[in-house]
Coordinates of C-alpha atoms in Angstrom, one line a residue:
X1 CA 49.7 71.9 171.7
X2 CA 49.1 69.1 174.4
X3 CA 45.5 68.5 175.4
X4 CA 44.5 70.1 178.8
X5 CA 42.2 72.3 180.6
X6 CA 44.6 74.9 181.6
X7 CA 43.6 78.2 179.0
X8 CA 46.3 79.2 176.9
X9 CA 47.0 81.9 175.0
X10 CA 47.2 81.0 170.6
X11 CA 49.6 83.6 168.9
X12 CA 49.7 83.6 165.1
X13 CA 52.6 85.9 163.0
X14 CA 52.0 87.1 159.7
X15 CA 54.4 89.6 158.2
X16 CA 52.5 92.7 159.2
X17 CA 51.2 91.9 162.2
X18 CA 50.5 89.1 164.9
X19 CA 47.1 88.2 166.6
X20 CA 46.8 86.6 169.7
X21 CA 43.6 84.9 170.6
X22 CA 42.6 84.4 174.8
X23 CA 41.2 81.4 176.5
X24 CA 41.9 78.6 174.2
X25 CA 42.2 75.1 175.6
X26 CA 43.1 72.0 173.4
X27 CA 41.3 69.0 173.2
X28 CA 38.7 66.8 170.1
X29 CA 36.8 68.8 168.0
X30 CA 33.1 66.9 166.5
X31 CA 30.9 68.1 164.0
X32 CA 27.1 67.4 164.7
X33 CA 24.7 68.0 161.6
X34 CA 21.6 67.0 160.7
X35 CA 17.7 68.8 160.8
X36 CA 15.8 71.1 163.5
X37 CA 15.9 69.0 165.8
X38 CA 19.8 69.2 165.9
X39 CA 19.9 72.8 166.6
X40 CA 16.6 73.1 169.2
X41 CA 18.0 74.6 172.3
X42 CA 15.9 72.5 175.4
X43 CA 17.7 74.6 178.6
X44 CA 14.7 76.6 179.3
X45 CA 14.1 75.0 182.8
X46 CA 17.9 75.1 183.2
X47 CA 18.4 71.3 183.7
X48 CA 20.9 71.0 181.0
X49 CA 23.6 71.8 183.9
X50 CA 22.1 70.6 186.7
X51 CA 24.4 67.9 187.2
X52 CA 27.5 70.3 187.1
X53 CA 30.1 70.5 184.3
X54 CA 33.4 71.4 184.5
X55 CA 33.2 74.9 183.1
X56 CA 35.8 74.9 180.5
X57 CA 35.1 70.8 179.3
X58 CA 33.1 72.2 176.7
X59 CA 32.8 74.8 173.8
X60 CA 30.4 75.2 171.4
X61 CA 29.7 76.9 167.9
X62 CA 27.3 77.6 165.4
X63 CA 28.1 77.7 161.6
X64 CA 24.4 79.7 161.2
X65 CA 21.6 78.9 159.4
X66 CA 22.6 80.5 155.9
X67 CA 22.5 77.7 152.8
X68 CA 24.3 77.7 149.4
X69 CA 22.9 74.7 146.7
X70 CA 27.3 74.4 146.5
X71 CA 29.6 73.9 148.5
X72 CA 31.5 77.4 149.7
X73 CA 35.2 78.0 151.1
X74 CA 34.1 80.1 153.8
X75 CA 31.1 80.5 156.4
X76 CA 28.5 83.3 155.3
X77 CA 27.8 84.2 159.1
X78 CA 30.8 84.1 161.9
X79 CA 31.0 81.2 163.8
X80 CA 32.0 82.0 167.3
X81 CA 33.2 79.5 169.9
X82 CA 31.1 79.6 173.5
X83 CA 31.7 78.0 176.8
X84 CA 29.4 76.1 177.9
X85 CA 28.7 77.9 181.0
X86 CA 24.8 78.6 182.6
X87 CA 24.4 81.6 180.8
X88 CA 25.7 80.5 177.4
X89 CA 23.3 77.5 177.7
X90 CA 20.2 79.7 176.7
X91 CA 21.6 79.6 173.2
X92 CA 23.5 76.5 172.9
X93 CA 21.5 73.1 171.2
X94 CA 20.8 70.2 173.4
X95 CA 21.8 67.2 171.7
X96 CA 25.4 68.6 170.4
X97 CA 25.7 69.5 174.0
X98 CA 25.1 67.0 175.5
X99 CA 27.0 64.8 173.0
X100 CA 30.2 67.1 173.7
X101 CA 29.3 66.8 177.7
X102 CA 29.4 62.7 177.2
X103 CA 32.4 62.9 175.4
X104 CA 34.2 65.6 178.2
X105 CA 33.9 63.4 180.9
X106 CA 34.1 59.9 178.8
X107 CA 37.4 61.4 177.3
X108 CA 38.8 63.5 180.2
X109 CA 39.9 66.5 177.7
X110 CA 38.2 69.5 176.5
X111 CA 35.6 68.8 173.5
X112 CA 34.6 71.4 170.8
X113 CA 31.2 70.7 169.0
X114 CA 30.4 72.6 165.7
X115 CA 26.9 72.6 165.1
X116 CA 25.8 72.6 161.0
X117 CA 22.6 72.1 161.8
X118 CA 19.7 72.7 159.2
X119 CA 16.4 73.0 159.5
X120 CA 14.7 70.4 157.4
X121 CA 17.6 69.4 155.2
X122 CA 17.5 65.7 153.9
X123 CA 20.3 63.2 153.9
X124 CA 21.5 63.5 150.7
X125 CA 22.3 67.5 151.8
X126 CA 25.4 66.1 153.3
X127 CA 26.7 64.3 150.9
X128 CA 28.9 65.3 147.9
X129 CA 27.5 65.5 144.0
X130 CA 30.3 63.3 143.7
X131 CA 29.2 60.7 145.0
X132 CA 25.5 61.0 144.9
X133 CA 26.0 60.6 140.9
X134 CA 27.4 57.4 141.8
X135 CA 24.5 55.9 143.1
X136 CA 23.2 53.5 140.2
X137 CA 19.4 53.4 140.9
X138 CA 17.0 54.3 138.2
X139 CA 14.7 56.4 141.0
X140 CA 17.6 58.3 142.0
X141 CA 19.3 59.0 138.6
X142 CA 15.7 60.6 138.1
X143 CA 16.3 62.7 141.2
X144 CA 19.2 64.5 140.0
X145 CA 17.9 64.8 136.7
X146 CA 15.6 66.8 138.5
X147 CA 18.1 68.5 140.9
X148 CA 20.4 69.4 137.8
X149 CA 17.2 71.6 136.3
X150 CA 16.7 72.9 139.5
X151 CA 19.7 74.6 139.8
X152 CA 19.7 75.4 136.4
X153 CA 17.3 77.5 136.9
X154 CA 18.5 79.0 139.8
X155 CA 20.9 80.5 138.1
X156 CA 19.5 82.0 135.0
X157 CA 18.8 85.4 136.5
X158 CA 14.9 85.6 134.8
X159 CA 14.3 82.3 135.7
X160 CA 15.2 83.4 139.4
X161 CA 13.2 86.0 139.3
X162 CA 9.9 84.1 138.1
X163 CA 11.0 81.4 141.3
X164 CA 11.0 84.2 144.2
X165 CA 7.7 86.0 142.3
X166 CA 6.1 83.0 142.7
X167 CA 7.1 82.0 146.3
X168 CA 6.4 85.8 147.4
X169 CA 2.7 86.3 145.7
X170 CA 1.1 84.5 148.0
X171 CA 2.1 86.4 151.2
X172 CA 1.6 89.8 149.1
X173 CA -2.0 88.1 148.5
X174 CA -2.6 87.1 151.9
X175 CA -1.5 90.9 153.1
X176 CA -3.8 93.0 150.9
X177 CA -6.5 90.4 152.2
X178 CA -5.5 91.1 155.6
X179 CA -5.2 94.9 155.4
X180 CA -8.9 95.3 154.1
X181 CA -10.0 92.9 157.0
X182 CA -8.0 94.4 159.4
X183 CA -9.1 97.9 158.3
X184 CA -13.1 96.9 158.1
X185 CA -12.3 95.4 161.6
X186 CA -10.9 99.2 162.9
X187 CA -14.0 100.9 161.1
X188 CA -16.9 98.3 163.4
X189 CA -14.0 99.0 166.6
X190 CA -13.6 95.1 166.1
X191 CA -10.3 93.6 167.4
X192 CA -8.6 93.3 164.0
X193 CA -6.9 89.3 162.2
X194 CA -3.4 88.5 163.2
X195 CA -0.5 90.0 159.9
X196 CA 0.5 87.1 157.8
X197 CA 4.2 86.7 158.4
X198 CA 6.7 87.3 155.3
X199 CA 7.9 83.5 154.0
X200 CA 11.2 84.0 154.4

């Protein structure tokens, strides 16, 4: 398909049945990936579109926030494409947007941006084992020394096990704290502490 603004119906045919997918227009599709601040949506004073856009220049998706220490064949949560318009903006990230907006009007054809996005992820997140065991540096052959018995233990079910006890006791801690506070705090008609929040 030719790239253009006009929407346009995408058919596919498989031997049982055919799906037909609304709204599609064809244009360059750009990947944008990196920490939090990659994903943080900024349009809560709505100037994001103040300058007008041309509603269907861009489309935006979201591969979701769910991680896998290897690579997988498929996304765990559905990515689903959005226009770009005022009210889809609330949940759209800035900088991809405003990267596909820059490219819209610098390119004069619809632009898709996928967002991979993760919160805190380092540089070497992106890159494969591949080539990261090519890196001949002393310091970083000790890196995924350590990265090797990390997933290691990952994936011996009792050593998994011991890993989440230990991230998990401290909340539990924190929470049986809290609910003897929070309950001496009901008993002297106090205004009880704020609940610890899960670590997720």
């Amino acid at each position: 398909l030719r790239a253009g603004f006009a929407p346009k119906f995408l058919i596919a045919v498989g031997p049982k049945q055919a799906v037909a997918v609304k709204n599609v227009v064809v244009g360059e599709v750009w990947v944008c990936a990196g920490q939090s601040n990659m994903f943080y949506s900024g349009n809560k004073t709505k100037w994001l579109d103040s300058e007008g856009l041309l509603a269907t220049g861009v489309r935006y998706a979201h591969t979701g926030r769910a991680s896998s220490h290897k690579p997988k064949d498929d996304l765990t949560e559905r990515a689903v494409w959005l226009e770009c318009t005022a009210e889809n903006l609330k949940g759209v990230s800035t900088i991809p947007y405003l990267f596909g907006k820059f490219l819209h009007r610098r390119l004069q054809m619809p632009v898709g941006v996928i967002n991979a996005a993760s919160g805190g992820a380092q540089g070497n997140y992106w890159c494969s084992m591949e080539e990261l065991r090519k890196i001949d540096l002393p310091e970083f052959k000790e890196i995924m020394v350590e990265h090797d018995q990390a997933v290691a233990a990952w994936e011996d079910p009792k050593s998994r096990k011991k890993i989440l006890d230990d991230y998990e006791r401290p909340y539990a801690e924190e929470h049986v704290a809290w609910t003897k506070e929070a309950a001496k705090a009901k008993a002297d008609k106090k205004r009880p502490p704020k609940e610890p929040k899960k670590r997720t």
